[in-house]
Coordinates of C-alpha atoms in Angstrom, one line a residue:
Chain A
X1 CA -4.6 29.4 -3.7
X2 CA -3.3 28.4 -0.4
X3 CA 0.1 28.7 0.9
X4 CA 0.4 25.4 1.5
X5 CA -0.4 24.9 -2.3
X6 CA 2.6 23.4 -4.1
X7 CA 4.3 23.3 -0.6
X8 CA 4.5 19.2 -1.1
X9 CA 5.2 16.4 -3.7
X10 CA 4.5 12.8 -3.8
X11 CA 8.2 11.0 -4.8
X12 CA 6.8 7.5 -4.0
X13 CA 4.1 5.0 -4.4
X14 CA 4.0 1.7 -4.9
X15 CA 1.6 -1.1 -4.4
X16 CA 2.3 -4.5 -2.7
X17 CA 4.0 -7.1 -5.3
X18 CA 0.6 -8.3 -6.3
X19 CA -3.0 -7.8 -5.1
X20 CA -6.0 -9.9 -5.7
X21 CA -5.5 -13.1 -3.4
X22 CA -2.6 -13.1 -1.0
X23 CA -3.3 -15.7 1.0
X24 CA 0.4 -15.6 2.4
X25 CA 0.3 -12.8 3.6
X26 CA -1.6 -10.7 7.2
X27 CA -3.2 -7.2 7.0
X28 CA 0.5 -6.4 8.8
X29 CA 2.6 -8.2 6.1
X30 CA 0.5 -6.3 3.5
X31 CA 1.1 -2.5 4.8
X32 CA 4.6 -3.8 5.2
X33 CA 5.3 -5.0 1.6
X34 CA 3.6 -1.7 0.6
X35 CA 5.9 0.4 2.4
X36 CA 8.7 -1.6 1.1
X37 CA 8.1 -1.1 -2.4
X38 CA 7.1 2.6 -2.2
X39 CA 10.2 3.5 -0.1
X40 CA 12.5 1.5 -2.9
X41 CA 10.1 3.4 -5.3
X42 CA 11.6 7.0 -3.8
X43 CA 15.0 5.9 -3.6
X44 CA 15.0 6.0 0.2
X45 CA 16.3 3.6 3.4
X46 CA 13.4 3.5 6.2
X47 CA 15.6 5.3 8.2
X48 CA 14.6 8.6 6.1
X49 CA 10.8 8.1 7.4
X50 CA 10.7 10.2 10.1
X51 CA 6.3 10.1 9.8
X52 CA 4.4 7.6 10.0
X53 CA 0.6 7.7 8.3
X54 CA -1.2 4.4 8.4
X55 CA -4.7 2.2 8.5
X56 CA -6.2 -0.1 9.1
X57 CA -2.8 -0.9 11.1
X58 CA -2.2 1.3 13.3
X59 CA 0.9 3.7 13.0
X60 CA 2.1 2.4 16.9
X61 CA 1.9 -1.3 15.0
X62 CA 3.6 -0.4 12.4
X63 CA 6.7 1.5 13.0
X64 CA 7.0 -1.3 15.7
X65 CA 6.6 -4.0 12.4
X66 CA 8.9 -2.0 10.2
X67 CA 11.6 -0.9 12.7
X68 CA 11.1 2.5 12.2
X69 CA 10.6 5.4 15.0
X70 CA 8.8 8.3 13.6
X71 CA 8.4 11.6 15.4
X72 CA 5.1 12.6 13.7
X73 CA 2.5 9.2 14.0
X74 CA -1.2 9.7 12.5
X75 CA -3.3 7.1 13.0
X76 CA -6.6 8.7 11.3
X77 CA -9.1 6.2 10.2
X78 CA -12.1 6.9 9.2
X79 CA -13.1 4.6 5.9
X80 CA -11.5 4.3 2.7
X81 CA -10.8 8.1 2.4
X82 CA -8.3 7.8 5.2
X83 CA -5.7 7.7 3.0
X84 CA -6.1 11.0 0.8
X85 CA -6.7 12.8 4.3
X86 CA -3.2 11.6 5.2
X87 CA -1.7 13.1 2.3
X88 CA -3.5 16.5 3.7
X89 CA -1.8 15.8 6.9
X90 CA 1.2 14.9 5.7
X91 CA 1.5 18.6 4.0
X92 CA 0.6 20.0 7.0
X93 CA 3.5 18.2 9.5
X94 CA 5.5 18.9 6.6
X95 CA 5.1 22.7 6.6
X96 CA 4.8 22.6 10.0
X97 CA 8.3 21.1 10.6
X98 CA 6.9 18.0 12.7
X99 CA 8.7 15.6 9.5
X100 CA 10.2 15.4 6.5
X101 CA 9.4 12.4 4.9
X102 CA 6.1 10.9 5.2
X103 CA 5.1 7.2 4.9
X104 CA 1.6 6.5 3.7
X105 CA 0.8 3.0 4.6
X106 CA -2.0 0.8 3.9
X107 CA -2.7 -2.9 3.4
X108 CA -5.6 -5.4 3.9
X109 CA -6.4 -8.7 4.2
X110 CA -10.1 -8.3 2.7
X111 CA -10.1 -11.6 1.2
X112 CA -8.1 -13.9 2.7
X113 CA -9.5 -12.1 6.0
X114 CA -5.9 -12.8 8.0
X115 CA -5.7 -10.4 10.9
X116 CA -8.5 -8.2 10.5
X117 CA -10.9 -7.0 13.1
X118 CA -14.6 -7.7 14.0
X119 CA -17.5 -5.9 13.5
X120 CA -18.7 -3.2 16.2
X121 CA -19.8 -4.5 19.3
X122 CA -23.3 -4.9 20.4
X123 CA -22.8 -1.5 22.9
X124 CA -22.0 0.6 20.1
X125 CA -24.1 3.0 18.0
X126 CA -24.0 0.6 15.3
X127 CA -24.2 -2.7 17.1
X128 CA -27.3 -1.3 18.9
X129 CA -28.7 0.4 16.0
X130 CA -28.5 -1.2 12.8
X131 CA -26.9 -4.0 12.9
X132 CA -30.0 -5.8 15.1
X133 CA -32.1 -5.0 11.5
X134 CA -29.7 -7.0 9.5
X135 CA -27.4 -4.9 7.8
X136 CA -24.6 -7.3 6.5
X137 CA -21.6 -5.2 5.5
X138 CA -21.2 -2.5 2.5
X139 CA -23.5 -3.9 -0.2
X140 CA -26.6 -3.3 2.7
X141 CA -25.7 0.2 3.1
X142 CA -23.7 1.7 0.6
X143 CA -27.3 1.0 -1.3
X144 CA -29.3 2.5 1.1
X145 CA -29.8 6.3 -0.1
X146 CA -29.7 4.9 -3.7
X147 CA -33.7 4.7 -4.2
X148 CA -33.7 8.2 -2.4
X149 CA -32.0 9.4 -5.3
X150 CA -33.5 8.0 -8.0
X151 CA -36.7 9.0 -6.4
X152 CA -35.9 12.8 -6.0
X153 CA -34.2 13.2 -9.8
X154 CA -36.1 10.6 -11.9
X155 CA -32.2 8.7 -11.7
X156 CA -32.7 5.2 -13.4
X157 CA -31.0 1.9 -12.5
X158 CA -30.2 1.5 -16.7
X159 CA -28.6 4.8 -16.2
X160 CA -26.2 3.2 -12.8
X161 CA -25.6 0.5 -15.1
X162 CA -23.5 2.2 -17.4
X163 CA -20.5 2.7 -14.4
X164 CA -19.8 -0.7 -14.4
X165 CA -19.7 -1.0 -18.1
X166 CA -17.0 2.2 -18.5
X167 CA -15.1 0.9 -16.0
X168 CA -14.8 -2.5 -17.1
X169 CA -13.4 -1.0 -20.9
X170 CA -10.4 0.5 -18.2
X171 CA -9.8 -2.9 -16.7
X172 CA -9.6 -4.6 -19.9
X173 CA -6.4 -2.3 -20.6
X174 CA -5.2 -3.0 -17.6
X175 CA -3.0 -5.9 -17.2
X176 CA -2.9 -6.1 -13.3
X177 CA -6.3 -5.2 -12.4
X178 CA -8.7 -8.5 -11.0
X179 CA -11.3 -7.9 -14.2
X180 CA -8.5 -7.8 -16.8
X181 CA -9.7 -11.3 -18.7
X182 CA -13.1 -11.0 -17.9
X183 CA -14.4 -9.2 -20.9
X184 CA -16.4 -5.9 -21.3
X185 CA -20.0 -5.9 -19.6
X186 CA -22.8 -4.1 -21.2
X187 CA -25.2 -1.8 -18.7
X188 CA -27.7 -5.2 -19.5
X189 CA -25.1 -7.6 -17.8
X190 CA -24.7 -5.6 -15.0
X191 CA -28.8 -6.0 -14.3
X192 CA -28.7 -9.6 -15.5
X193 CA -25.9 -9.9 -12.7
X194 CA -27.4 -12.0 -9.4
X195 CA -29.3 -9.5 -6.9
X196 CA -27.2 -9.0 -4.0
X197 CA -29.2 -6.1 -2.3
X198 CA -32.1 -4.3 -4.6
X199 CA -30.8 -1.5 -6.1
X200 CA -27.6 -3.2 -6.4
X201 CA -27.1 -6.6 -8.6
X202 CA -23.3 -8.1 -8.6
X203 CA -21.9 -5.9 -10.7
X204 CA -23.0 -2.8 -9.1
X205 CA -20.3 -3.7 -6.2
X206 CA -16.8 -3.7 -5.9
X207 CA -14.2 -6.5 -6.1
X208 CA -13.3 -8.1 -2.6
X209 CA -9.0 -8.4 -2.1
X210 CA -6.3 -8.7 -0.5
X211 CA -3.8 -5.6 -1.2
X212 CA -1.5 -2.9 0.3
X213 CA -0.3 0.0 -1.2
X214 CA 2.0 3.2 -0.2
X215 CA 3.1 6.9 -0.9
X216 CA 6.3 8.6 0.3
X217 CA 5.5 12.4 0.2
X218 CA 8.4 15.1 1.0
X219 CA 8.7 18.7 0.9
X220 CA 8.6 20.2 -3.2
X221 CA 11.9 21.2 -2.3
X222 CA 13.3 17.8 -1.5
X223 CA 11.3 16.2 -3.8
X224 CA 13.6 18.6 -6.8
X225 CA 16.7 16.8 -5.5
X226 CA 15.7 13.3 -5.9
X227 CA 15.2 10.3 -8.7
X228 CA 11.9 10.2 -9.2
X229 CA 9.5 13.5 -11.1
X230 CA 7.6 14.1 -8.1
X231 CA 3.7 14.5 -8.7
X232 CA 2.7 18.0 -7.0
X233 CA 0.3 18.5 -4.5
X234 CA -1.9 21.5 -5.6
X235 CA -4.6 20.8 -2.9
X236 CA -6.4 18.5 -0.5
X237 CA -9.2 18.3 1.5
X238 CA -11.3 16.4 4.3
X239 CA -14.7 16.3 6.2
X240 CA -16.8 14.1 8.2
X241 CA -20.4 14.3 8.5
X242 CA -21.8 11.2 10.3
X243 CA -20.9 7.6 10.5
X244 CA -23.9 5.5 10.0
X245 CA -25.8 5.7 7.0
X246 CA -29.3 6.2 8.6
X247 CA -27.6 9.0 9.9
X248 CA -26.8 10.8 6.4
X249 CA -29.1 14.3 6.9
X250 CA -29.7 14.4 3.0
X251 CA -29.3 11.1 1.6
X252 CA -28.9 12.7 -1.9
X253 CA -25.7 14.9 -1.2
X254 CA -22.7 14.1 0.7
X255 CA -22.3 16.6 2.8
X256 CA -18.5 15.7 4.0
X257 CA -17.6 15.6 -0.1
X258 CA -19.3 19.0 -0.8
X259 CA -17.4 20.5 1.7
X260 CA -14.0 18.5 1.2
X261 CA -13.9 19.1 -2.6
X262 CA -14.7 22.7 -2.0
X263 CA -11.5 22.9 0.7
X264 CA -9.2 21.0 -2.0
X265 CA -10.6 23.0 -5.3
X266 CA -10.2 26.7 -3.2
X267 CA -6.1 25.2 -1.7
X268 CA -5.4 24.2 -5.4
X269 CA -7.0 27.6 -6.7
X270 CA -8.4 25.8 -9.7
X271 CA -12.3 24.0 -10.3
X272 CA -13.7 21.3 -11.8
X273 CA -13.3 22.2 -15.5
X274 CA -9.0 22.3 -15.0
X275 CA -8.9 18.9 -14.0
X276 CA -8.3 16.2 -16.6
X277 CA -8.1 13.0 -14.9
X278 CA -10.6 11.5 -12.2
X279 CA -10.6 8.9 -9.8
X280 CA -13.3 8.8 -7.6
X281 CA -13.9 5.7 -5.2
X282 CA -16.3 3.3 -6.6
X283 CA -17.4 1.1 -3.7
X284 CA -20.3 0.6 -5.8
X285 CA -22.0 2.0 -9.2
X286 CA -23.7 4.5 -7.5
X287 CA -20.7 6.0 -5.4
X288 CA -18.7 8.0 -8.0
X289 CA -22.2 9.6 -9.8
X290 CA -23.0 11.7 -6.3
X291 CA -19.3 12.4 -6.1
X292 CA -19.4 13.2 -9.8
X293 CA -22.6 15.8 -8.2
X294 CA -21.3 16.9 -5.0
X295 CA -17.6 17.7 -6.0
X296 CA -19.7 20.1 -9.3
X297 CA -18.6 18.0 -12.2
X298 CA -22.5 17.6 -12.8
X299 CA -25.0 19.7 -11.9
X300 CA -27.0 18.5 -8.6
X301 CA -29.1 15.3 -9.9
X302 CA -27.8 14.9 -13.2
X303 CA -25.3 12.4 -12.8
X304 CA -27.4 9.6 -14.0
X305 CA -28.1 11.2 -17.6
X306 CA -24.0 12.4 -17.4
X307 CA -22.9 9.0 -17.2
X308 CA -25.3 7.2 -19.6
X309 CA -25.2 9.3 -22.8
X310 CA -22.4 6.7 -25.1
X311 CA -21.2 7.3 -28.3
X312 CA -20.3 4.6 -30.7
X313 CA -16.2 4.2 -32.2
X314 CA -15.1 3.9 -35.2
X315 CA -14.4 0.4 -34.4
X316 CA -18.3 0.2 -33.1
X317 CA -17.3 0.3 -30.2
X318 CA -19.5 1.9 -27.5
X319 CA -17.4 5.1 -25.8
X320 CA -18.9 6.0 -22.5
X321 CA -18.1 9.2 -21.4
X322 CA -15.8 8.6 -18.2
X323 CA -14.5 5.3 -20.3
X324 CA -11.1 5.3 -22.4
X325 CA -11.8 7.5 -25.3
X326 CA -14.6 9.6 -23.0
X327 CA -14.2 13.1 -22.5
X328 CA -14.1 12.7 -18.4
X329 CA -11.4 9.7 -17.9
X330 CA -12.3 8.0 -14.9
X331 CA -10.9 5.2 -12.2
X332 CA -8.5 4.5 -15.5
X333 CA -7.4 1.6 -13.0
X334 CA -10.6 -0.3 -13.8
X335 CA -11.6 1.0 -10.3
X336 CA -12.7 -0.9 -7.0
X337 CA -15.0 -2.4 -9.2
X338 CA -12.9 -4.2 -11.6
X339 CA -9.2 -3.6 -10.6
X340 CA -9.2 -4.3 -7.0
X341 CA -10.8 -3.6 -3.3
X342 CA -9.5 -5.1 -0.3
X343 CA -11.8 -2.9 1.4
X344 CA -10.6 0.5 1.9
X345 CA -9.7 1.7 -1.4
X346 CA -8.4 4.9 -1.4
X347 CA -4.8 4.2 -1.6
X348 CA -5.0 2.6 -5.1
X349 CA -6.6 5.4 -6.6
X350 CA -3.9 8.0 -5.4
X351 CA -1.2 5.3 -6.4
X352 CA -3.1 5.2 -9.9
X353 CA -3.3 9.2 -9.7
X354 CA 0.6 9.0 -9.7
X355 CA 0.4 6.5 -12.5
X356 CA -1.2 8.6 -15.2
X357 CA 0.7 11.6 -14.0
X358 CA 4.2 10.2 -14.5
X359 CA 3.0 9.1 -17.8
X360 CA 3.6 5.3 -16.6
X361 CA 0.4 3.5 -17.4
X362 CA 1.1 1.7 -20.3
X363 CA -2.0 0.9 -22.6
X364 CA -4.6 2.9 -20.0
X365 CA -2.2 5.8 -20.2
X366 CA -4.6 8.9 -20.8
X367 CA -2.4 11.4 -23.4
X368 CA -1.6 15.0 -22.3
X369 CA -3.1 14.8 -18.9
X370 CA -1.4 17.5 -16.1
X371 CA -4.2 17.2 -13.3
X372 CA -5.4 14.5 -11.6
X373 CA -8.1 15.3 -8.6
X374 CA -8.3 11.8 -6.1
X375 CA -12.1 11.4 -3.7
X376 CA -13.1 8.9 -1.6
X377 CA -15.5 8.8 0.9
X378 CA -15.2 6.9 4.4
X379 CA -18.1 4.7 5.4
X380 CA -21.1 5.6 3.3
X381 CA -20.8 9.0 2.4
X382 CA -19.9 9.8 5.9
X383 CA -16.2 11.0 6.0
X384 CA -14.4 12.3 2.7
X385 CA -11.3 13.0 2.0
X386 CA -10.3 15.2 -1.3
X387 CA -6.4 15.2 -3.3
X388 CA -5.3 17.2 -6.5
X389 CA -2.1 16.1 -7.9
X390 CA -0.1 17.6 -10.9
X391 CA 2.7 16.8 -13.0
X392 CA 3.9 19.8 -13.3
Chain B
X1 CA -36.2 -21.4 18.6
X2 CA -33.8 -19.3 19.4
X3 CA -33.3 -16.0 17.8
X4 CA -29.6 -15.5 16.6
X5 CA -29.6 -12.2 14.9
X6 CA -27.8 -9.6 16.4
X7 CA -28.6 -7.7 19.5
X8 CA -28.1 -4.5 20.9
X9 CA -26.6 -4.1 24.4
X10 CA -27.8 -1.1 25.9
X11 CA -26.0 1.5 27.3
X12 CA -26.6 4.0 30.2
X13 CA -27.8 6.3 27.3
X14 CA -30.3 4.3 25.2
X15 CA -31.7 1.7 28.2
X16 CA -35.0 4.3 28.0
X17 CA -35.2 3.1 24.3
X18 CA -35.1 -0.3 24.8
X19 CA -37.6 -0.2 28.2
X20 CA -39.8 1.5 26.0
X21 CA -39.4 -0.8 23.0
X22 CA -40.2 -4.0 25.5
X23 CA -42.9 -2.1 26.9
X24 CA -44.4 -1.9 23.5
X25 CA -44.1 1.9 23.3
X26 CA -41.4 3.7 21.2
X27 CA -39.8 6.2 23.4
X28 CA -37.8 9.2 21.9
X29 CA -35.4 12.0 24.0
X30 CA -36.6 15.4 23.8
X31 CA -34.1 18.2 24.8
X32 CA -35.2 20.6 27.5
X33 CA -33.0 23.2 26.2
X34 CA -33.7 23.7 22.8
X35 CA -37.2 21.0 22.1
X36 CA -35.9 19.1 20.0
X37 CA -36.2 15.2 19.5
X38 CA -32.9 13.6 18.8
X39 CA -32.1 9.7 17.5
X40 CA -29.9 7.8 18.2
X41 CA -29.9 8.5 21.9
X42 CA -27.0 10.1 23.2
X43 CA -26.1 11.9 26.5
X44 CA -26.1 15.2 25.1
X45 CA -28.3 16.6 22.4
X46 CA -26.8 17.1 19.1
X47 CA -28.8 20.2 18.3
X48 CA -27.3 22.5 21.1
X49 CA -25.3 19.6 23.5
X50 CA -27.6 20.3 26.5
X51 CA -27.9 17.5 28.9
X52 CA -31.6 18.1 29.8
X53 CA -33.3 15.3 27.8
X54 CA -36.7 14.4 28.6
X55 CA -38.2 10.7 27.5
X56 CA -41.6 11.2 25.8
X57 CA -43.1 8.3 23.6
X58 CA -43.4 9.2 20.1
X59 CA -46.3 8.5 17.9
X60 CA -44.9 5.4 16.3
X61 CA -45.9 7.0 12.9
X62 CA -43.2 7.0 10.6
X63 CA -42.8 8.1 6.3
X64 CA -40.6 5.5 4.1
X65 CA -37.6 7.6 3.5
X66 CA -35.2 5.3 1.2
X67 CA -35.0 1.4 1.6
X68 CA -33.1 -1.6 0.6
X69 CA -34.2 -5.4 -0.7
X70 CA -31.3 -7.4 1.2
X71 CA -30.9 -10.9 -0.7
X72 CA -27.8 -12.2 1.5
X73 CA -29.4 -12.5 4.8
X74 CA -27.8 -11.6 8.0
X75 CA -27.7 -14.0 10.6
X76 CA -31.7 -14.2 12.4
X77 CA -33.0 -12.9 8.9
X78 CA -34.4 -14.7 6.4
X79 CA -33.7 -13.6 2.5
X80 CA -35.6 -11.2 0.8
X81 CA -35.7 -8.5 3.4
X82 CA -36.8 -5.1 3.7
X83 CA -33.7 -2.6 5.8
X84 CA -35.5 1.0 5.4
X85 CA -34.5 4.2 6.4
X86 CA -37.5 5.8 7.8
X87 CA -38.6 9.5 9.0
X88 CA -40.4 9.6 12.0
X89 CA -43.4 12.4 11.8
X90 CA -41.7 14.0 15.4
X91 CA -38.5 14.5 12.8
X92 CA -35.4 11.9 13.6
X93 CA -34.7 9.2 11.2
X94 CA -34.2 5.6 12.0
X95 CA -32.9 2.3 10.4
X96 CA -35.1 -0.3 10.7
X97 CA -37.2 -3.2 9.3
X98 CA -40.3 -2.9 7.2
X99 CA -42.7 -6.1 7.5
X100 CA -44.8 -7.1 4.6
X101 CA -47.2 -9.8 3.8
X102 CA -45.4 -11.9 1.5
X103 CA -42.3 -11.1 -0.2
X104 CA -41.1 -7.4 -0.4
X105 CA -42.1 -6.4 -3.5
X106 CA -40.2 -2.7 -5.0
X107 CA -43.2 -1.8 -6.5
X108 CA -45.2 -2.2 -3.6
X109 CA -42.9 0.8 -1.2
X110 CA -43.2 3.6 -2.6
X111 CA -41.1 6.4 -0.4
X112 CA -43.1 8.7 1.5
X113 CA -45.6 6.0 2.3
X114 CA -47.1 6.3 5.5
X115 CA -45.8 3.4 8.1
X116 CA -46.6 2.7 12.0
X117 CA -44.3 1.0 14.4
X118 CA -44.8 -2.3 15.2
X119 CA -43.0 -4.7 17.5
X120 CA -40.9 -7.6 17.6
X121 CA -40.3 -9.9 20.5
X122 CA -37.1 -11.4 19.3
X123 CA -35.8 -12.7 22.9
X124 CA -37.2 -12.1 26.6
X125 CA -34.8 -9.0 26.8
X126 CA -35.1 -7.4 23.2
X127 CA -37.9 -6.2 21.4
X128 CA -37.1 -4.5 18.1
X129 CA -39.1 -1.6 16.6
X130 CA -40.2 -2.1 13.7
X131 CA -42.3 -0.9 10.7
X132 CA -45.2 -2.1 7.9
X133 CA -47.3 0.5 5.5
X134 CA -50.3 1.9 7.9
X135 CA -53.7 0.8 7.0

């Protein structure tokens, strides 16, 4: 266990008043409704933020936007993980002395698209690279190493199929996520979805949103002395291997969440088997099953036959095994696939972390739980950033 | 008509690459330090960050290491597409295009299958490697 283990507690989080379509607001107005509610969510005045974590905004744009003058600005952003990498960084300023109390930002305009950038220019690595051979956004890449997968372990796209389907039974408990009224799919609606890029049909990729959300985290020590049960911060990790997805060494392992779940696990001093909720970033159906690999809840390659063995409730019901009921409770939000994704996900599956830990999720609520470990990767498989939480 | 897919810009770094690719030959940079072929091209090599690099043309033979049948076309492309990942036999991997008669089919790219470059005039300036199954 590390010394910095324990060190830290999350005493806020809070997303933006509602997420889905916000048309009235801009990427900037999101990241500041977020920090709103999470600050009122602690109990404290943004004059008690003395660091500033955010993306996509930048943490120069938004202590400008907010009023606030931090001594300790990270403006890390590397993908969707950024946000469980600042809560790493926020532990270390923390124990460091460089601040207090740390605000978390993040907030997107991902489908009202109001202030948000451009993709890379023609000089860069990417603009020269792949972008001439038509990649168009997420669904083109994200998919790429899929076939290499499936290729090398005798994976099967009936066996991907069954992500969608578990987290869809989460959604449907979950009164705010996007998917709530939909219905459940079965793994045979996800394949009778429309293609949008072969392996991946429409139900193999996450929602598109707008959405903020925000964490205040403060010393354990601090955190003792104020309203809110603080969720502890057992252990965190980040890497980052590449940033195209041609580059990926290995497109069957993620090299950057091998070596960031290893970091957390060793920090927290515990592995897999101790934790006993999940939320790993589902950009896509494929996205948590190598995470579900690489971060050694599944042996190498046997993700595929992990998440598709079901068994049926005493209601008939199918039970899928990182579903409500399952043994492994996963993205218990109904994920980026059916709760929300405004593009850079992270943050709502740390806020949801905090959720289930403070016992506050209503009819998703998983029973007993004391661990909860957060992953997300940034870009496609490229960065990854690693966060176990406690309630205890 | 005019093609309106993207294009690359070249840079001090990778203006070999794209001399070669209009050139009809697919140019790679070898390190002088440590003999290794590196892509993308960069100033340094990522293998031991030596600035020695040495343009040699590659074989233009290439395995099919994972793909992707895109059905929402970028601009310039038209729907179904092939976007591959493929392993060249001196070593790097590239993203690129695979060209096939009629309609990509998944049944007919199997990874590992053998492919040669071929190239694409897409304006008087770029030409775009790219790659079909070798005969």
């Amino acid at each position: 266990m590390s010394r910095l283990s324990r060190t830290c507690a999350i005493v806020g989080a809070a997303e933006t008043d509602t997420i889905g379509k916000r048309p009235d607001r801009s990427r900037l107005g999101l990241h500041a409704e977020a920090a709103r509610n999470a600050l009122a969510d602690a109990g404290l005045k943004p004059s008690d933020v003395d660091g500033i974590f955010s993306a996509p905004a930048g943490p120069n744009e938004l202590s400008e936007y907010l009023g606030i003058v931090p001594r300790y600005v990270d403006g890390t952003s590397v993908g969707g993980c950024s946000y469980m990498i600042f809560v790493r960084h926020a532990v270390a300023a923390i124990a460091a002395g460089y601040c207090d109390v740390a605000l978390i930002v993040h907030g997107e305009s991902g489908r009202s698209w109001l202030d948000m950038p451009g993709l890379d220019g023609p000089a860069s690595p990417n603009g020269q690279f792949e972008l001439p051979f038509g990649t168009r956004g997420a669904p083109t890449t994200y998919s790429l190493p899929v076939l290499r997968h499936f290729h090398d372990y005798g994976t099967t796209r009936r066996q991907m199929s069954h992500v969608p389907a578990a987290t869809r039974e989460w959604a449907i408990l979950n009164p705010r996520a996007m998917m709530h009224d939909k219905g459940p799919v079965t793994p045979e609606d996800v394949e009778a979805s429309p293609l949008v890029c072969h392996p991946f049909h429409l139900l193999d990729c996450c929602l598109v949103a707008d959405g903020g959300g925000a964490l205040v985290v403060t010393s354990a020590e601090r955190a003792r002395d104020m309203g809110r049960k603080p969720v502890t911060i057992l252990g965190t990790g980040e890497a980052t291997a590449h940033r195209m997805v041609a580059q990926m060494r290995d497109f069957t392992v993620s090299e950057s969440t091998v070596l960031s779940g290893k970091t957390a696990f060793a920090e927290a001093g515990l592995g897999p088997s101790d934790i006993d909720h999940l939320m790993l970033y589902d950009a896509f159906s494929f996205t948590p099953m190598l995470f579900l690999e690489d971060l050694g809840f599944v042996p190498k390659g046997e993700s595929g036959p992990f998440v598709a063995e079901t068994t049926t409730g005493p209601d008939g019901r199918t039970i899928y095994r990182t579903g409500p009921g399952g043994e492994l409770p996963m993205n218990t939000n109904g994920g980026g696939l059916s709760y929300c994704h405004s593009g850079r996900y992270g943050m709502y599956a740390l806020i949801e972390a905090v959720t289930q830990l403070r016992g506050e999720a209503g009819a998703r609520q998983v029973e007993g739980i004391e661990t909860s470990l957060v992953h997300g990767p940034g870009r496609q498989f490229a960065a990854a950033g690693t966060v176990i939480l406690a309630n205890a | 008509m005019t093609y309106d897919g993207a294009l690359p810009r070249p840079t001090p770094e990778t203006r070999a690459f794209w001399d070669g690719t209009k050139a009809h030959r697919l140019m790679l940079p070898w390190c002088e330090a440590c003999g290794q072929p590196h892509f993308y091209p960069r100033a340094i090599c990522p293998h031991c960050l030596s600035d020695r690099l040495d343009w040699r043309q590659a074989s233009g033979r290439a395995t099919l290491y994972s793909y992707v049948i895109n059905h929402r076309p970028a601009k310039g492309f038209e729907a179904p597409y092939v976007i591959a990942a493929v392993t060249l036999d001196e070593g790097p991997r590239m993203l690129t295009n695979i060209e096939t008669d009629g309609p990509p089919e998944p049944d007919a790219l199997r990874l590992d299958m053998a492919l040669e470059v071929v190239f694409a005039d897409v304006t008087d300036e770029i030409t775009l490697p790219r790659f079909r199954p070798a005969p």
